[in-house]
Amino acid sequence: MNNKHRTVLLASAMLSVGLLQGCATNIKASSTANPPPAKAFSAYSRIEVKPVVFKEGYKGDYAGLAKIDENFKKDLAPRLAQWNNRAADGNTLVVEPVVEELSFKHGAKRVLLGPLAGSSGVLMRVTFRDNTGKVIATPEFFQRTAAFSGGYSFGVNDNMMLTRVANLASGYIVANYDKAVGGPTGADEQAVKAD
């Protein structure tokens, strides 16, 4: 009887570890910090922000993409109104936010499956170009929600992940407006790709 109990316990433990590993997202960042842009964004008389899109050929969750775009625009709206109120000199900075990877667990799947639906994650790269097409910066922004926190919050943490990644990206623009200083990607060491 004791050996059967150990066998069942061992099998249960192995199954649990397998399920937990299956819940982890494969989305990773390349670093914990973004370098500064080539020059401060205040050097441009106009800042034009494009809509957030998926990278070419990527098929992802469009509800999640729309939420990131909404949050990004909302964060920047007051600052852009102020910054773009200066006299135009033809020197424009174009901001192109592109979601490279998105695993977004939400809705009925999250409510019904809870932690078994898996973790959520997002990696977004923002390219900054001047009016000649020269790239000024290409920072990346990463966020994730663990399977258990997403499951037990019934998807609230998954939705907050989309808000946080937009906040990081807009925060980079604000922080680098007066002086080129760089900023965080939002990833910790565990979320960085191994070389």
Tab-separated table of C-alpha atoms in Angstrom:
chain	number	residue	atom	x	y	z
A	1	MET	CA	0.000	0.000	0.000
A	2	ASN	CA	2.818	2.397	0.839
A	3	ASN	CA	4.539	1.826	-2.554
A	4	LYS	CA	1.292	2.512	-4.426
A	5	HIS	CA	0.861	5.757	-2.518
A	6	ARG	CA	4.419	6.835	-3.431
A	7	THR	CA	3.885	5.938	-7.086
A	8	VAL	CA	0.661	7.937	-7.269
A	9	LEU	CA	2.305	10.874	-5.483
A	10	LEU	CA	5.316	10.784	-7.815
A	11	ALA	CA	3.106	10.555	-10.925
A	12	SER	CA	0.996	13.486	-9.676
A	13	ALA	CA	4.092	15.575	-9.030
A	14	MET	CA	5.484	14.861	-12.497
A	15	LEU	CA	2.153	15.735	-14.127
A	16	SER	CA	1.960	18.999	-12.152
A	17	VAL	CA	5.470	20.006	-13.216
A	18	GLY	CA	4.592	19.206	-16.840
A	19	LEU	CA	1.447	21.328	-16.655
A	20	LEU	CA	3.297	24.240	-15.082
A	21	GLN	CA	6.004	24.149	-17.723
A	22	GLY	CA	3.340	24.148	-20.417
A	23	CYS	CA	1.867	27.281	-18.849
A	24	ALA	CA	5.007	29.387	-19.272
A	25	THR	CA	5.153	31.766	-22.215
A	26	ASN	CA	7.949	31.384	-24.771
A	27	ILE	CA	8.003	35.119	-25.440
A	28	LYS	CA	11.293	36.644	-24.281
A	29	ALA	CA	13.005	40.037	-24.417
A	30	SER	CA	16.585	40.541	-25.577
A	31	SER	CA	17.577	42.783	-22.646
A	32	THR	CA	16.376	44.404	-19.440
A	33	ALA	CA	17.290	47.922	-20.615
A	34	ASN	CA	16.827	49.948	-23.799
A	35	PRO	CA	19.681	52.171	-24.986
A	36	PRO	CA	19.099	55.889	-25.445
A	37	PRO	CA	18.006	57.210	-28.849
A	38	ALA	CA	20.546	58.908	-31.130
A	39	LYS	CA	19.186	62.255	-29.942
A	40	ALA	CA	16.513	63.635	-27.646
A	41	PHE	CA	13.030	63.692	-29.133
A	42	SER	CA	12.664	67.422	-28.395
A	43	ALA	CA	14.973	67.982	-31.405
A	44	TYR	CA	11.893	67.355	-33.575
A	45	SER	CA	9.177	69.957	-34.005
A	46	ARG	CA	6.556	67.274	-34.706
A	47	ILE	CA	6.057	63.756	-33.383
A	48	GLU	CA	3.761	61.539	-35.425
A	49	VAL	CA	2.568	58.306	-33.801
A	50	LYS	CA	1.429	55.492	-36.092
A	51	PRO	CA	-1.165	52.903	-34.948
A	52	VAL	CA	0.115	49.812	-33.133
A	53	VAL	CA	0.238	46.889	-35.589
A	54	PHE	CA	1.453	43.289	-35.671
A	55	LYS	CA	4.746	42.633	-37.429
A	56	GLU	CA	4.302	41.619	-41.040
A	57	GLY	CA	3.050	38.047	-41.392
A	58	TYR	CA	2.243	37.629	-37.673
A	59	LYS	CA	-1.251	36.455	-36.769
A	60	GLY	CA	-2.205	37.370	-33.236
A	61	ASP	CA	-5.077	38.397	-31.022
A	62	TYR	CA	-6.553	41.584	-32.488
A	63	ALA	CA	-8.507	42.397	-29.311
A	64	GLY	CA	-5.216	42.506	-27.409
A	65	LEU	CA	-3.582	44.592	-30.140
A	66	ALA	CA	-6.461	47.103	-30.084
A	67	LYS	CA	-6.140	47.444	-26.290
A	68	ILE	CA	-2.396	48.164	-26.537
A	69	ASP	CA	-3.045	50.767	-29.247
A	70	GLU	CA	-5.803	52.402	-27.188
A	71	ASN	CA	-3.606	52.621	-24.078
A	72	PHE	CA	-0.572	53.878	-26.020
A	73	LYS	CA	-2.547	56.687	-27.664
A	74	LYS	CA	-4.279	57.618	-24.397
A	75	ASP	CA	-0.941	57.848	-22.565
A	76	LEU	CA	0.622	60.094	-25.207
A	77	ALA	CA	-2.330	62.318	-26.206
A	78	PRO	CA	-1.748	65.189	-23.730
A	79	ARG	CA	2.020	65.262	-24.330
A	80	LEU	CA	1.688	65.131	-28.115
A	81	ALA	CA	-0.772	68.029	-28.050
A	82	GLN	CA	1.778	70.053	-26.076
A	83	TRP	CA	4.859	69.002	-28.053
A	84	ASN	CA	3.246	69.436	-31.485
A	85	ASN	CA	2.030	72.929	-30.580
A	86	ARG	CA	5.442	74.405	-31.439
A	87	ALA	CA	6.247	76.033	-34.762
A	88	ALA	CA	6.845	73.364	-37.426
A	89	ASP	CA	10.257	73.366	-39.070
A	90	GLY	CA	9.825	70.216	-41.197
A	91	ASN	CA	11.774	68.119	-38.683
A	92	THR	CA	9.416	65.235	-37.836
A	93	LEU	CA	9.880	62.117	-35.733
A	94	VAL	CA	7.736	59.151	-36.783
A	95	VAL	CA	6.926	56.566	-34.104
A	96	GLU	CA	6.104	53.065	-35.407
A	97	PRO	CA	4.957	50.616	-32.670
A	98	VAL	CA	4.961	46.967	-33.808
A	99	VAL	CA	3.877	44.013	-31.683
A	100	GLU	CA	6.272	41.193	-32.572
A	101	GLU	CA	4.698	38.537	-30.336
A	102	LEU	CA	1.486	38.378	-28.303
A	103	SER	CA	0.006	35.544	-26.273
A	104	PHE	CA	-3.130	36.961	-24.660
A	105	LYS	CA	-5.407	34.717	-22.606
A	106	HIS	CA	-8.767	36.323	-22.018
A	107	GLY	CA	-12.508	35.874	-21.994
A	108	ALA	CA	-14.166	32.502	-21.543
A	109	LYS	CA	-10.899	30.615	-21.999
A	110	ARG	CA	-9.339	32.353	-18.989
A	111	VAL	CA	-12.473	32.113	-16.851
A	112	LEU	CA	-13.124	28.440	-17.632
A	113	LEU	CA	-9.566	27.137	-17.603
A	114	GLY	CA	-7.985	29.547	-15.135
A	115	PRO	CA	-4.248	28.841	-14.774
A	116	LEU	CA	-4.462	25.903	-17.194
A	117	ALA	CA	-5.017	28.388	-20.042
A	118	GLY	CA	-1.345	29.317	-19.627
A	119	SER	CA	0.523	32.543	-19.196
A	120	SER	CA	0.222	35.685	-21.310
A	121	GLY	CA	3.098	37.675	-22.776
A	122	VAL	CA	3.797	40.511	-25.189
A	123	LEU	CA	6.879	41.871	-26.960
A	124	MET	CA	6.569	45.195	-28.766
A	125	ARG	CA	9.287	47.045	-30.685
A	126	VAL	CA	8.963	50.748	-31.406
A	127	THR	CA	10.974	52.207	-34.274
A	128	PHE	CA	11.690	55.942	-34.249
A	129	ARG	CA	12.584	57.479	-37.639
A	130	ASP	CA	13.307	61.041	-38.666
A	131	ASN	CA	11.705	62.589	-41.742
A	132	THR	CA	14.565	61.302	-43.928
A	133	GLY	CA	13.883	57.712	-42.826
A	134	LYS	CA	16.963	57.460	-40.582
A	135	VAL	CA	16.370	55.205	-37.560
A	136	ILE	CA	16.885	57.081	-34.289
A	137	ALA	CA	16.012	54.229	-31.890
A	138	THR	CA	14.422	50.752	-31.804
A	139	PRO	CA	13.568	50.011	-28.162
A	140	GLU	CA	11.598	46.926	-27.191
A	141	PHE	CA	9.027	46.520	-24.444
A	142	PHE	CA	8.052	43.307	-22.701
A	143	GLN	CA	5.383	42.263	-20.230
A	144	ARG	CA	3.935	38.964	-19.052
A	145	THR	CA	1.316	37.563	-16.730
A	146	ALA	CA	1.923	34.230	-15.040
A	147	ALA	CA	-0.667	31.509	-15.546
A	148	PHE	CA	-1.690	31.451	-11.898
A	149	SER	CA	-2.022	35.224	-11.429
A	150	GLY	CA	-3.973	35.464	-14.701
A	151	GLY	CA	-6.182	32.549	-13.718
A	152	TYR	CA	-6.963	33.644	-10.198
A	153	SER	CA	-7.692	37.220	-11.278
A	154	PHE	CA	-10.089	35.900	-13.985
A	155	GLY	CA	-8.086	37.697	-16.676
A	156	VAL	CA	-7.680	41.082	-14.968
A	157	ASN	CA	-3.888	40.642	-14.837
A	158	ASP	CA	-3.834	39.620	-18.513
A	159	ASN	CA	-5.562	42.875	-19.427
A	160	MET	CA	-3.255	44.878	-17.151
A	161	MET	CA	-0.287	43.387	-19.043
A	162	LEU	CA	-1.529	45.195	-22.163
A	163	THR	CA	-1.779	48.461	-20.232
A	164	ARG	CA	1.705	48.021	-18.729
A	165	VAL	CA	3.421	47.419	-22.089
A	166	ALA	CA	1.780	50.562	-23.517
A	167	ASN	CA	2.849	52.513	-20.395
A	168	LEU	CA	6.458	51.361	-20.821
A	169	ALA	CA	6.537	52.430	-24.476
A	170	SER	CA	4.937	55.819	-23.860
A	171	GLY	CA	7.160	56.287	-20.788
A	172	TYR	CA	10.227	55.805	-22.988
A	173	ILE	CA	9.057	58.608	-25.276
A	174	VAL	CA	8.398	60.975	-22.367
A	175	ALA	CA	11.689	60.117	-20.615
A	176	ASN	CA	13.715	60.698	-23.792
A	177	TYR	CA	12.027	63.916	-24.849
A	178	ASP	CA	14.313	66.422	-23.111
A	179	LYS	CA	17.411	64.234	-22.877
A	180	ALA	CA	18.371	60.885	-24.474
A	181	VAL	CA	18.520	58.530	-21.495
A	182	GLY	CA	17.115	55.156	-22.636
A	183	GLY	CA	14.803	53.201	-20.353
A	184	PRO	CA	13.633	49.778	-19.153
A	185	THR	CA	12.272	47.059	-21.423
A	186	GLY	CA	10.040	45.747	-18.634
A	187	ALA	CA	11.775	42.361	-18.601
A	188	ASP	CA	13.579	40.873	-15.624
A	189	GLU	CA	16.599	38.584	-16.014
A	190	GLN	CA	14.376	35.479	-16.221
A	191	ALA	CA	12.503	36.939	-19.195
A	192	VAL	CA	15.645	37.646	-21.266
A	193	LYS	CA	16.645	35.261	-24.079
A	194	ALA	CA	19.788	33.274	-23.394
A	195	ASP	CA	22.570	34.084	-25.858
